[in-house]
């Protein structure tokens, strides 16, 4: 049995998936808007597949809340090792996300796939 | 159809009676007082898991088993069967189609839709709940205690952290992928937060007098009511099955 809060690598992966999913949310909303609301088969095809057990994503959401408070300068009487490692895992996931999906220099929208030559939103050429 | 008990106080120390109808007959279940330990055992028994199946998430939530176990453990008397049941061995013979709805009625506590008629207090946050305590006659008429008020000190960020952290805690069985998440019970944290933050209540009595001091409230308040009220404090919202499970 794995204690989710102590599985730092799992939390890093879950955080990366959440960042990618957030990036793709707008496109997903548009696709969902174009299909029938009771077409469950189509909806299921569009939904992102989660590679980890549900508990990982819930722990990442807690860590994002916690990190937000730390970034706002709020101090806590004590920070557990799990929380410290978890926040560090978020940062590593964020660095990987930024490397794999850099922002367009003109419109700041994220590159959605590797090797993309121009921005899909403003058509700015990407190096 | 509901009958409100707006002027009566909910008597925490009086025996609870739940009556149900099955066909032509009425069955009355009288309970000993459900203690803090009884409620903690109930919450410990809740089984709450989740796993991914393809792109779907399948959640399993068993509150019935611990609910029925609590009914069997806390019954004092059952009337309506061919004879009066009054022993522990008797209570194990109570039909599941009776013990299950009775267990649900014992837990009929929800956020209140009633607005407070008191002025806003900037130094306290109020959570209001509606609750069934006893139902001496089955069927159409249910007596609810409405607008039971729990006034809390304003939570600190540490309190909120404990609440969120407990809600996210889980373990995973059979590896990290395609595995089952088993959620940790957080009722201990909820009860502790209630006891730390409670300032006063309205609508409850013990020994014929209204509950007054925080110490008396911590000692006498029904633990299930504590968990529902404090969840409302932090969530400000509904208390559906997932909330109850999350309290487990």
Short mmCIF file of N, CA and C in Angstrom, two decimals, chain B residues 16-186:
data_model
loop_
_atom_site.label_atom_id
_atom_site.label_comp_id
_atom_site.label_asym_id
_atom_site.label_seq_id
_atom_site.Cartn_x
_atom_site.Cartn_y
_atom_site.Cartn_z
N UNK B 16 -33.94 8.32 21.69
CA UNK B 16 -34.47 8.53 20.35
C UNK B 16 -35.36 7.36 19.98
N UNK B 17 -36.48 7.68 19.33
CA UNK B 17 -37.42 6.65 18.88
C UNK B 17 -37.64 6.87 17.39
N UNK B 18 -37.42 5.81 16.61
CA UNK B 18 -37.66 5.89 15.17
C UNK B 18 -38.71 4.84 14.84
N UNK B 19 -39.82 5.28 14.26
CA UNK B 19 -40.89 4.35 13.88
C UNK B 19 -40.97 4.28 12.36
N UNK B 20 -41.12 3.07 11.86
CA UNK B 20 -41.30 2.89 10.41
C UNK B 20 -42.49 1.97 10.18
N UNK B 21 -43.04 2.10 8.99
CA UNK B 21 -44.16 1.24 8.62
C UNK B 21 -43.67 0.24 7.58
N UNK B 22 -44.06 -1.03 7.77
CA UNK B 22 -43.77 -2.06 6.78
C UNK B 22 -45.08 -2.80 6.53
N UNK B 23 -45.71 -2.52 5.39
CA UNK B 23 -47.03 -3.10 5.13
C UNK B 23 -48.05 -2.53 6.09
N UNK B 24 -48.76 -3.42 6.76
CA UNK B 24 -49.82 -2.98 7.68
C UNK B 24 -49.29 -2.64 9.07
N UNK B 25 -48.03 -2.94 9.32
CA UNK B 25 -47.56 -2.89 10.69
C UNK B 25 -46.55 -1.76 10.91
N UNK B 26 -46.54 -1.29 12.15
CA UNK B 26 -45.61 -0.24 12.57
C UNK B 26 -44.59 -0.84 13.52
N UNK B 27 -43.31 -0.51 13.29
CA UNK B 27 -42.22 -1.01 14.13
C UNK B 27 -41.52 0.20 14.76
N UNK B 28 -41.37 0.15 16.07
CA UNK B 28 -40.73 1.27 16.79
C UNK B 28 -39.40 0.83 17.37
N UNK B 29 -38.39 1.64 17.09
CA UNK B 29 -37.02 1.34 17.51
C UNK B 29 -36.61 2.42 18.50
N UNK B 30 -36.32 2.01 19.74
CA UNK B 30 -35.89 2.95 20.78
C UNK B 30 -34.41 2.75 21.02
N UNK B 31 -33.67 3.87 21.09
CA UNK B 31 -32.21 3.80 21.17
C UNK B 31 -31.70 4.37 22.48
N UNK B 32 -30.60 3.76 22.97
CA UNK B 32 -29.79 4.40 24.00
C UNK B 32 -29.08 5.58 23.36
N UNK B 33 -28.58 6.48 24.21
CA UNK B 33 -27.90 7.67 23.66
C UNK B 33 -26.69 7.24 22.85
N UNK B 34 -26.57 7.79 21.65
CA UNK B 34 -25.43 7.48 20.79
C UNK B 34 -24.30 8.40 21.20
N UNK B 35 -23.23 7.79 21.67
CA UNK B 35 -22.12 8.56 22.25
C UNK B 35 -21.11 8.95 21.18
N UNK B 36 -20.13 9.73 21.61
CA UNK B 36 -19.04 10.13 20.73
C UNK B 36 -18.31 8.88 20.21
N UNK B 37 -18.04 7.94 21.11
CA UNK B 37 -17.35 6.71 20.72
C UNK B 37 -18.16 5.92 19.69
N UNK B 38 -19.49 5.88 19.85
CA UNK B 38 -20.33 5.16 18.89
C UNK B 38 -20.23 5.79 17.51
N UNK B 39 -20.30 7.12 17.46
CA UNK B 39 -20.22 7.79 16.16
C UNK B 39 -18.85 7.61 15.53
N UNK B 40 -17.79 7.63 16.34
CA UNK B 40 -16.44 7.43 15.77
C UNK B 40 -16.31 6.02 15.21
N UNK B 41 -16.90 5.05 15.87
CA UNK B 41 -16.87 3.68 15.33
C UNK B 41 -17.65 3.61 14.01
N UNK B 42 -18.76 4.33 13.95
CA UNK B 42 -19.52 4.36 12.70
C UNK B 42 -18.65 4.92 11.56
N UNK B 43 -18.03 6.09 11.79
CA UNK B 43 -17.21 6.70 10.76
C UNK B 43 -16.02 5.81 10.39
N UNK B 44 -15.44 5.15 11.39
CA UNK B 44 -14.30 4.25 11.10
C UNK B 44 -14.72 3.13 10.16
N UNK B 45 -16.00 2.77 10.21
CA UNK B 45 -16.47 1.65 9.40
C UNK B 45 -16.86 2.00 7.97
N UNK B 46 -16.87 3.29 7.65
CA UNK B 46 -17.25 3.68 6.29
C UNK B 46 -16.13 3.31 5.32
N UNK B 47 -16.51 2.70 4.22
CA UNK B 47 -15.55 2.27 3.19
C UNK B 47 -15.72 3.17 1.98
N UNK B 48 -14.67 3.94 1.66
CA UNK B 48 -14.77 4.94 0.60
C UNK B 48 -13.54 4.80 -0.30
N UNK B 49 -13.75 4.31 -1.52
CA UNK B 49 -12.62 4.11 -2.43
C UNK B 49 -12.97 4.65 -3.80
N UNK B 50 -11.94 4.81 -4.62
CA UNK B 50 -12.14 5.31 -5.97
C UNK B 50 -11.06 4.73 -6.86
N UNK B 51 -11.39 4.41 -8.11
CA UNK B 51 -10.36 3.95 -9.05
C UNK B 51 -10.79 4.36 -10.45
N UNK B 52 -9.77 4.41 -11.33
CA UNK B 52 -10.05 4.74 -12.72
C UNK B 52 -10.35 3.47 -13.49
N UNK B 53 -11.38 3.52 -14.33
CA UNK B 53 -11.64 2.44 -15.28
C UNK B 53 -11.71 3.10 -16.65
N UNK B 54 -10.59 2.98 -17.38
CA UNK B 54 -10.50 3.73 -18.63
C UNK B 54 -10.53 5.20 -18.29
N UNK B 55 -11.48 5.92 -18.86
CA UNK B 55 -11.58 7.36 -18.59
C UNK B 55 -12.62 7.66 -17.53
N UNK B 56 -13.26 6.61 -17.01
CA UNK B 56 -14.27 6.85 -15.98
C UNK B 56 -13.64 6.68 -14.62
N UNK B 57 -14.29 7.27 -13.63
CA UNK B 57 -13.85 7.09 -12.25
C UNK B 57 -14.97 6.38 -11.52
N UNK B 58 -14.65 5.24 -10.92
CA UNK B 58 -15.65 4.44 -10.22
C UNK B 58 -15.44 4.61 -8.73
N UNK B 59 -16.47 5.06 -8.05
CA UNK B 59 -16.38 5.31 -6.61
C UNK B 59 -17.24 4.31 -5.87
N UNK B 60 -16.68 3.75 -4.81
CA UNK B 60 -17.43 2.83 -3.95
C UNK B 60 -17.57 3.46 -2.58
N UNK B 61 -18.81 3.51 -2.10
CA UNK B 61 -19.07 4.16 -0.82
C UNK B 61 -20.03 3.29 -0.04
N UNK B 62 -19.56 2.71 1.05
CA UNK B 62 -20.43 1.88 1.88
C UNK B 62 -20.63 2.54 3.23
N UNK B 63 -21.81 3.12 3.41
CA UNK B 63 -22.19 3.67 4.71
C UNK B 63 -23.24 2.81 5.36
N UNK B 64 -23.80 1.88 4.60
CA UNK B 64 -24.90 1.06 5.13
C UNK B 64 -24.41 0.08 6.18
N UNK B 65 -23.29 -0.58 5.90
CA UNK B 65 -22.80 -1.60 6.84
C UNK B 65 -22.53 -0.99 8.22
N UNK B 66 -21.75 0.09 8.33
CA UNK B 66 -21.54 0.64 9.67
C UNK B 66 -22.81 1.23 10.28
N UNK B 67 -23.74 1.70 9.41
CA UNK B 67 -25.01 2.24 9.92
C UNK B 67 -25.83 1.15 10.60
N UNK B 68 -25.93 -0.02 9.94
CA UNK B 68 -26.68 -1.13 10.51
C UNK B 68 -25.99 -1.64 11.77
N UNK B 69 -24.69 -1.70 11.75
CA UNK B 69 -23.95 -2.15 12.95
C UNK B 69 -24.22 -1.22 14.13
N UNK B 70 -24.30 0.09 13.86
CA UNK B 70 -24.58 1.02 14.94
C UNK B 70 -25.99 0.85 15.47
N UNK B 71 -26.95 0.63 14.57
CA UNK B 71 -28.32 0.38 15.02
C UNK B 71 -28.36 -0.81 15.97
N UNK B 72 -27.72 -1.91 15.55
CA UNK B 72 -27.72 -3.13 16.39
C UNK B 72 -27.06 -2.87 17.74
N UNK B 73 -26.03 -2.04 17.74
CA UNK B 73 -25.28 -1.82 18.99
C UNK B 73 -26.01 -0.88 19.95
N UNK B 74 -26.82 0.03 19.43
CA UNK B 74 -27.40 1.07 20.29
C UNK B 74 -28.88 0.90 20.59
N UNK B 75 -29.50 -0.15 20.04
CA UNK B 75 -30.91 -0.36 20.33
C UNK B 75 -31.12 -0.66 21.81
N UNK B 76 -32.24 -0.12 22.34
CA UNK B 76 -32.66 -0.47 23.71
C UNK B 76 -33.89 -1.36 23.65
N UNK B 77 -34.73 -1.15 22.61
CA UNK B 77 -35.99 -1.90 22.54
C UNK B 77 -36.54 -1.81 21.12
N UNK B 78 -37.16 -2.89 20.65
CA UNK B 78 -37.89 -2.85 19.38
C UNK B 78 -39.30 -3.37 19.62
N UNK B 79 -40.27 -2.61 19.20
CA UNK B 79 -41.68 -3.03 19.35
C UNK B 79 -42.31 -3.15 17.97
N UNK B 80 -43.18 -4.16 17.86
CA UNK B 80 -43.88 -4.35 16.60
C UNK B 80 -43.72 -5.74 16.04
N UNK B 81 -42.61 -6.39 16.38
CA UNK B 81 -42.46 -7.79 16.00
C UNK B 81 -43.39 -8.64 16.89
N UNK B 82 -43.39 -9.93 16.75
CA UNK B 82 -44.33 -10.78 17.51
C UNK B 82 -44.12 -10.64 19.02
N UNK B 83 -42.94 -10.23 19.42
CA UNK B 83 -42.69 -9.93 20.84
C UNK B 83 -41.75 -8.73 20.89
N UNK B 84 -41.65 -8.13 22.07
CA UNK B 84 -40.74 -7.00 22.24
C UNK B 84 -39.30 -7.52 22.22
N UNK B 85 -38.43 -6.90 21.42
CA UNK B 85 -37.01 -7.25 21.41
C UNK B 85 -36.30 -6.36 22.41
N UNK B 86 -35.44 -6.96 23.26
CA UNK B 86 -34.78 -6.12 24.26
C UNK B 86 -33.35 -6.56 24.59
N UNK B 87 -32.85 -7.59 23.90
CA UNK B 87 -31.48 -8.05 24.19
C UNK B 87 -30.61 -7.90 22.96
N UNK B 88 -29.30 -7.97 23.19
CA UNK B 88 -28.36 -7.85 22.08
C UNK B 88 -28.58 -8.95 21.04
N UNK B 89 -28.88 -10.16 21.51
CA UNK B 89 -29.15 -11.26 20.57
C UNK B 89 -30.40 -10.98 19.75
N UNK B 90 -31.41 -10.41 20.41
CA UNK B 90 -32.65 -10.05 19.68
C UNK B 90 -32.33 -9.07 18.56
N UNK B 91 -31.51 -8.08 18.88
CA UNK B 91 -31.31 -6.98 17.92
C UNK B 91 -30.60 -7.45 16.64
N UNK B 92 -29.84 -8.54 16.77
CA UNK B 92 -29.20 -9.08 15.56
C UNK B 92 -30.23 -9.69 14.61
N UNK B 93 -31.43 -9.93 15.11
CA UNK B 93 -32.47 -10.52 14.27
C UNK B 93 -33.33 -9.47 13.57
N UNK B 94 -33.08 -8.20 13.84
CA UNK B 94 -33.85 -7.14 13.18
C UNK B 94 -33.61 -7.25 11.68
N UNK B 95 -34.68 -7.17 10.91
CA UNK B 95 -34.56 -7.35 9.47
C UNK B 95 -33.75 -6.20 8.85
N UNK B 96 -32.85 -6.51 7.90
CA UNK B 96 -32.08 -5.45 7.24
C UNK B 96 -32.98 -4.41 6.57
N UNK B 97 -34.16 -4.83 6.10
CA UNK B 97 -35.02 -3.85 5.44
C UNK B 97 -35.67 -2.91 6.46
N UNK B 98 -35.45 -3.20 7.74
CA UNK B 98 -35.86 -2.27 8.80
C UNK B 98 -34.66 -1.50 9.32
N UNK B 99 -33.58 -2.21 9.60
CA UNK B 99 -32.44 -1.54 10.23
C UNK B 99 -31.81 -0.51 9.28
N UNK B 100 -31.85 -0.79 7.98
CA UNK B 100 -31.23 0.14 7.03
C UNK B 100 -31.94 1.50 6.99
N UNK B 101 -33.26 1.56 6.77
CA UNK B 101 -33.91 2.87 6.79
C UNK B 101 -33.85 3.54 8.15
N UNK B 102 -33.89 2.76 9.21
CA UNK B 102 -33.77 3.36 10.55
C UNK B 102 -32.40 4.01 10.72
N UNK B 103 -31.36 3.32 10.23
CA UNK B 103 -30.00 3.89 10.31
C UNK B 103 -29.92 5.21 9.54
N UNK B 104 -30.56 5.28 8.40
CA UNK B 104 -30.57 6.53 7.63
C UNK B 104 -31.31 7.63 8.37
N UNK B 105 -32.42 7.29 9.00
CA UNK B 105 -33.19 8.31 9.72
C UNK B 105 -32.41 8.84 10.92
N UNK B 106 -31.60 8.01 11.54
CA UNK B 106 -30.76 8.48 12.65
C UNK B 106 -29.76 9.53 12.18
N UNK B 107 -29.45 9.50 10.88
CA UNK B 107 -28.42 10.41 10.34
C UNK B 107 -29.04 11.50 9.47
N UNK B 108 -30.31 11.77 9.68
CA UNK B 108 -30.97 12.76 8.83
C UNK B 108 -30.66 14.16 9.36
N UNK B 109 -29.51 14.66 8.92
CA UNK B 109 -29.05 16.00 9.32
C UNK B 109 -28.57 16.69 8.05
N UNK B 110 -29.09 17.87 7.76
CA UNK B 110 -28.73 18.55 6.52
C UNK B 110 -28.51 20.04 6.78
N UNK B 111 -27.76 20.70 5.89
CA UNK B 111 -27.66 22.16 6.02
C UNK B 111 -29.04 22.78 5.94
N UNK B 112 -29.27 23.80 6.75
CA UNK B 112 -30.58 24.41 6.81
C UNK B 112 -30.76 25.43 5.70
N UNK B 113 -31.97 25.46 5.15
CA UNK B 113 -32.27 26.49 4.16
C UNK B 113 -32.82 27.75 4.83
N UNK B 114 -33.14 27.62 6.11
CA UNK B 114 -33.70 28.78 6.82
C UNK B 114 -32.64 29.83 7.05
N UNK B 115 -32.99 31.06 6.82
CA UNK B 115 -32.07 32.16 7.10
C UNK B 115 -32.18 32.54 8.57
N UNK B 116 -31.07 33.03 9.11
CA UNK B 116 -31.11 33.49 10.50
C UNK B 116 -31.85 34.82 10.57
N UNK B 117 -32.60 35.00 11.67
CA UNK B 117 -33.27 36.29 11.83
C UNK B 117 -32.51 37.20 12.78
N UNK B 118 -31.27 36.83 13.09
CA UNK B 118 -30.45 37.65 13.98
C UNK B 118 -29.50 38.51 13.15
N UNK B 119 -29.05 39.64 13.72
CA UNK B 119 -28.10 40.48 12.97
C UNK B 119 -26.78 39.74 12.75
N UNK B 120 -26.09 40.15 11.69
CA UNK B 120 -24.81 39.55 11.33
C UNK B 120 -23.77 39.83 12.41
N UNK B 121 -22.98 38.81 12.80
CA UNK B 121 -21.93 38.96 13.80
C UNK B 121 -20.58 38.86 13.10
N UNK B 122 -19.80 39.91 13.01
CA UNK B 122 -18.53 39.86 12.28
C UNK B 122 -17.44 39.05 12.98
N UNK B 123 -17.67 38.68 14.26
CA UNK B 123 -16.65 37.93 14.98
C UNK B 123 -16.96 36.45 15.08
N UNK B 124 -18.01 36.02 14.41
CA UNK B 124 -18.37 34.61 14.46
C UNK B 124 -18.97 34.20 13.13
N UNK B 125 -18.88 32.93 12.84
CA UNK B 125 -19.51 32.38 11.64
C UNK B 125 -20.52 31.36 12.09
N UNK B 126 -21.72 31.46 11.55
CA UNK B 126 -22.80 30.57 11.97
C UNK B 126 -23.07 29.51 10.90
N UNK B 127 -23.19 28.27 11.36
CA UNK B 127 -23.64 27.18 10.49
C UNK B 127 -24.98 26.71 11.03
N UNK B 128 -25.96 26.55 10.14
CA UNK B 128 -27.30 26.16 10.59
C UNK B 128 -27.66 24.83 9.95
N UNK B 129 -28.22 23.95 10.76
CA UNK B 129 -28.60 22.63 10.23
C UNK B 129 -30.03 22.30 10.65
N UNK B 130 -30.63 21.41 9.85
CA UNK B 130 -31.93 20.84 10.17
C UNK B 130 -31.71 19.37 10.51
N UNK B 131 -32.44 18.87 11.50
CA UNK B 131 -32.20 17.48 11.91
C UNK B 131 -33.48 16.81 12.36
N UNK B 132 -33.57 15.53 12.03
CA UNK B 132 -34.58 14.67 12.61
C UNK B 132 -33.97 14.08 13.87
N UNK B 133 -34.71 14.08 14.96
CA UNK B 133 -34.18 13.44 16.17
C UNK B 133 -34.98 12.18 16.48
N UNK B 134 -36.28 12.32 16.63
CA UNK B 134 -37.14 11.15 16.82
C UNK B 134 -38.32 11.23 15.86
N UNK B 135 -38.82 10.09 15.48
CA UNK B 135 -40.02 10.01 14.64
C UNK B 135 -40.90 8.94 15.26
N UNK B 136 -41.83 9.34 16.11
CA UNK B 136 -42.59 8.36 16.88
C UNK B 136 -43.72 7.73 16.08
N UNK B 137 -44.10 8.41 14.97
CA UNK B 137 -45.10 7.83 14.08
C UNK B 137 -44.52 7.82 12.68
N UNK B 138 -44.67 6.72 11.94
CA UNK B 138 -44.05 6.66 10.62
C UNK B 138 -44.88 7.39 9.59
N UNK B 139 -44.28 7.52 8.40
CA UNK B 139 -45.09 7.93 7.25
C UNK B 139 -44.96 9.38 6.90
N UNK B 140 -46.11 9.98 6.62
CA UNK B 140 -46.11 11.26 5.93
C UNK B 140 -45.55 12.41 6.76
N UNK B 141 -45.71 12.37 8.02
CA UNK B 141 -45.33 13.52 8.84
C UNK B 141 -43.97 13.29 9.51
N UNK B 142 -43.07 14.21 9.27
CA UNK B 142 -41.74 14.10 9.87
C UNK B 142 -41.51 15.35 10.70
N UNK B 143 -41.07 15.16 11.93
CA UNK B 143 -40.80 16.33 12.77
C UNK B 143 -39.32 16.67 12.68
N UNK B 144 -39.05 17.85 12.16
CA UNK B 144 -37.67 18.30 12.01
C UNK B 144 -37.37 19.45 12.95
N UNK B 145 -36.20 19.43 13.54
CA UNK B 145 -35.70 20.60 14.25
C UNK B 145 -34.96 21.44 13.21
N UNK B 146 -35.50 22.63 12.96
CA UNK B 146 -34.96 23.44 11.87
C UNK B 146 -34.13 24.60 12.40
N UNK B 147 -33.10 24.93 11.65
CA UNK B 147 -32.30 26.10 11.98
C UNK B 147 -31.49 25.95 13.24
N UNK B 148 -31.03 24.73 13.53
CA UNK B 148 -30.16 24.54 14.70
C UNK B 148 -28.84 25.26 14.41
N UNK B 149 -28.52 26.23 15.26
CA UNK B 149 -27.39 27.12 14.95
C UNK B 149 -26.14 26.74 15.72
N UNK B 150 -25.03 26.71 15.02
CA UNK B 150 -23.71 26.48 15.63
C UNK B 150 -22.86 27.69 15.28
N UNK B 151 -22.41 28.43 16.32
CA UNK B 151 -21.61 29.64 16.08
C UNK B 151 -20.15 29.34 16.36
N UNK B 152 -19.33 29.66 15.35
CA UNK B 152 -17.90 29.34 15.43
C UNK B 152 -17.06 30.60 15.42
N UNK B 153 -15.89 30.53 16.07
CA UNK B 153 -14.88 31.55 15.88
C UNK B 153 -14.40 31.49 14.44
N UNK B 154 -13.92 32.60 13.93
CA UNK B 154 -13.44 32.63 12.54
C UNK B 154 -12.22 31.71 12.43
N UNK B 155 -12.23 30.73 11.53
CA UNK B 155 -11.10 29.80 11.42
C UNK B 155 -9.83 30.50 10.95
N UNK B 156 -8.71 30.01 11.43
CA UNK B 156 -7.42 30.52 10.95
C UNK B 156 -7.00 29.72 9.71
N UNK B 157 -5.91 30.16 9.07
CA UNK B 157 -5.42 29.44 7.91
C UNK B 157 -4.92 28.05 8.33
N UNK B 158 -4.45 27.92 9.58
CA UNK B 158 -4.02 26.60 10.07
C UNK B 158 -5.21 25.66 10.17
N UNK B 159 -6.35 26.17 10.63
CA UNK B 159 -7.54 25.34 10.70
C UNK B 159 -7.94 24.87 9.32
N UNK B 160 -7.90 25.79 8.35
CA UNK B 160 -8.29 25.45 6.99
C UNK B 160 -7.32 24.42 6.41
N UNK B 161 -6.04 24.60 6.71
CA UNK B 161 -5.05 23.65 6.23
C UNK B 161 -5.35 22.25 6.75
N UNK B 162 -5.67 22.13 8.03
CA UNK B 162 -5.98 20.82 8.60
C UNK B 162 -7.19 20.22 7.89
N UNK B 163 -8.19 21.04 7.64
CA UNK B 163 -9.41 20.55 6.99
C UNK B 163 -9.11 20.03 5.58
N UNK B 164 -8.39 20.82 4.77
CA UNK B 164 -8.10 20.41 3.39
C UNK B 164 -7.14 19.22 3.35
N UNK B 165 -6.14 19.28 4.23
CA UNK B 165 -5.15 18.21 4.23
C UNK B 165 -5.80 16.88 4.58
N UNK B 166 -6.67 16.87 5.57
CA UNK B 166 -7.36 15.65 5.95
C UNK B 166 -8.24 15.16 4.81
N UNK B 167 -8.83 16.07 4.05
CA UNK B 167 -9.70 15.67 2.95
C UNK B 167 -8.95 15.06 1.79
N UNK B 168 -7.66 15.39 1.66
CA UNK B 168 -6.87 14.88 0.53
C UNK B 168 -6.13 13.60 0.88
N UNK B 169 -6.08 13.25 2.15
CA UNK B 169 -5.24 12.11 2.58
C UNK B 169 -5.80 10.80 2.05
N UNK B 170 -4.92 9.98 1.49
CA UNK B 170 -5.37 8.69 0.97
C UNK B 170 -4.19 7.74 0.84
N UNK B 171 -4.52 6.47 0.62
CA UNK B 171 -3.52 5.47 0.29
C UNK B 171 -3.97 4.80 -1.00
N UNK B 172 -3.01 4.17 -1.65
CA UNK B 172 -3.31 3.49 -2.91
C UNK B 172 -2.89 2.04 -2.77
N UNK B 173 -3.75 1.15 -3.21
CA UNK B 173 -3.40 -0.28 -3.17
C UNK B 173 -3.13 -0.77 -4.58
N UNK B 174 -2.21 -1.73 -4.67
CA UNK B 174 -1.82 -2.39 -5.92
C UNK B 174 -1.16 -1.43 -6.89
N UNK B 175 -0.13 -0.72 -6.43
CA UNK B 175 0.66 0.13 -7.32
C UNK B 175 -0.01 1.46 -7.58
N UNK B 176 0.74 2.39 -8.22
CA UNK B 176 0.23 3.74 -8.36
C UNK B 176 -0.63 3.91 -9.62
N UNK B 177 -0.55 2.98 -10.57
CA UNK B 177 -1.36 3.11 -11.78
C UNK B 177 -2.49 2.08 -11.73
N UNK B 178 -3.65 2.46 -12.27
CA UNK B 178 -4.83 1.59 -12.28
C UNK B 178 -5.08 0.97 -10.93
N UNK B 179 -4.84 1.75 -9.91
CA UNK B 179 -4.95 1.23 -8.56
C UNK B 179 -6.18 1.83 -7.89
N UNK B 180 -6.49 1.31 -6.73
CA UNK B 180 -7.64 1.81 -5.97
C UNK B 180 -7.16 2.78 -4.90
N UNK B 181 -7.79 3.94 -4.87
CA UNK B 181 -7.51 4.91 -3.82
C UNK B 181 -8.42 4.64 -2.65
N UNK B 182 -7.84 4.47 -1.47
CA UNK B 182 -8.62 4.30 -0.25
C UNK B 182 -8.51 5.60 0.54
N UNK B 183 -9.62 6.28 0.74
CA UNK B 183 -9.58 7.59 1.39
C UNK B 183 -9.52 7.44 2.90
N UNK B 184 -8.69 8.28 3.52
CA UNK B 184 -8.57 8.27 4.97
C UNK B 184 -9.80 8.92 5.59
N UNK B 185 -10.16 8.44 6.75
CA UNK B 185 -11.26 9.07 7.47
C UNK B 185 -10.80 10.38 8.06
N UNK B 186 -11.62 11.41 7.98
CA UNK B 186 -11.21 12.68 8.55
C UNK B 186 -12.13 13.14 9.67
#
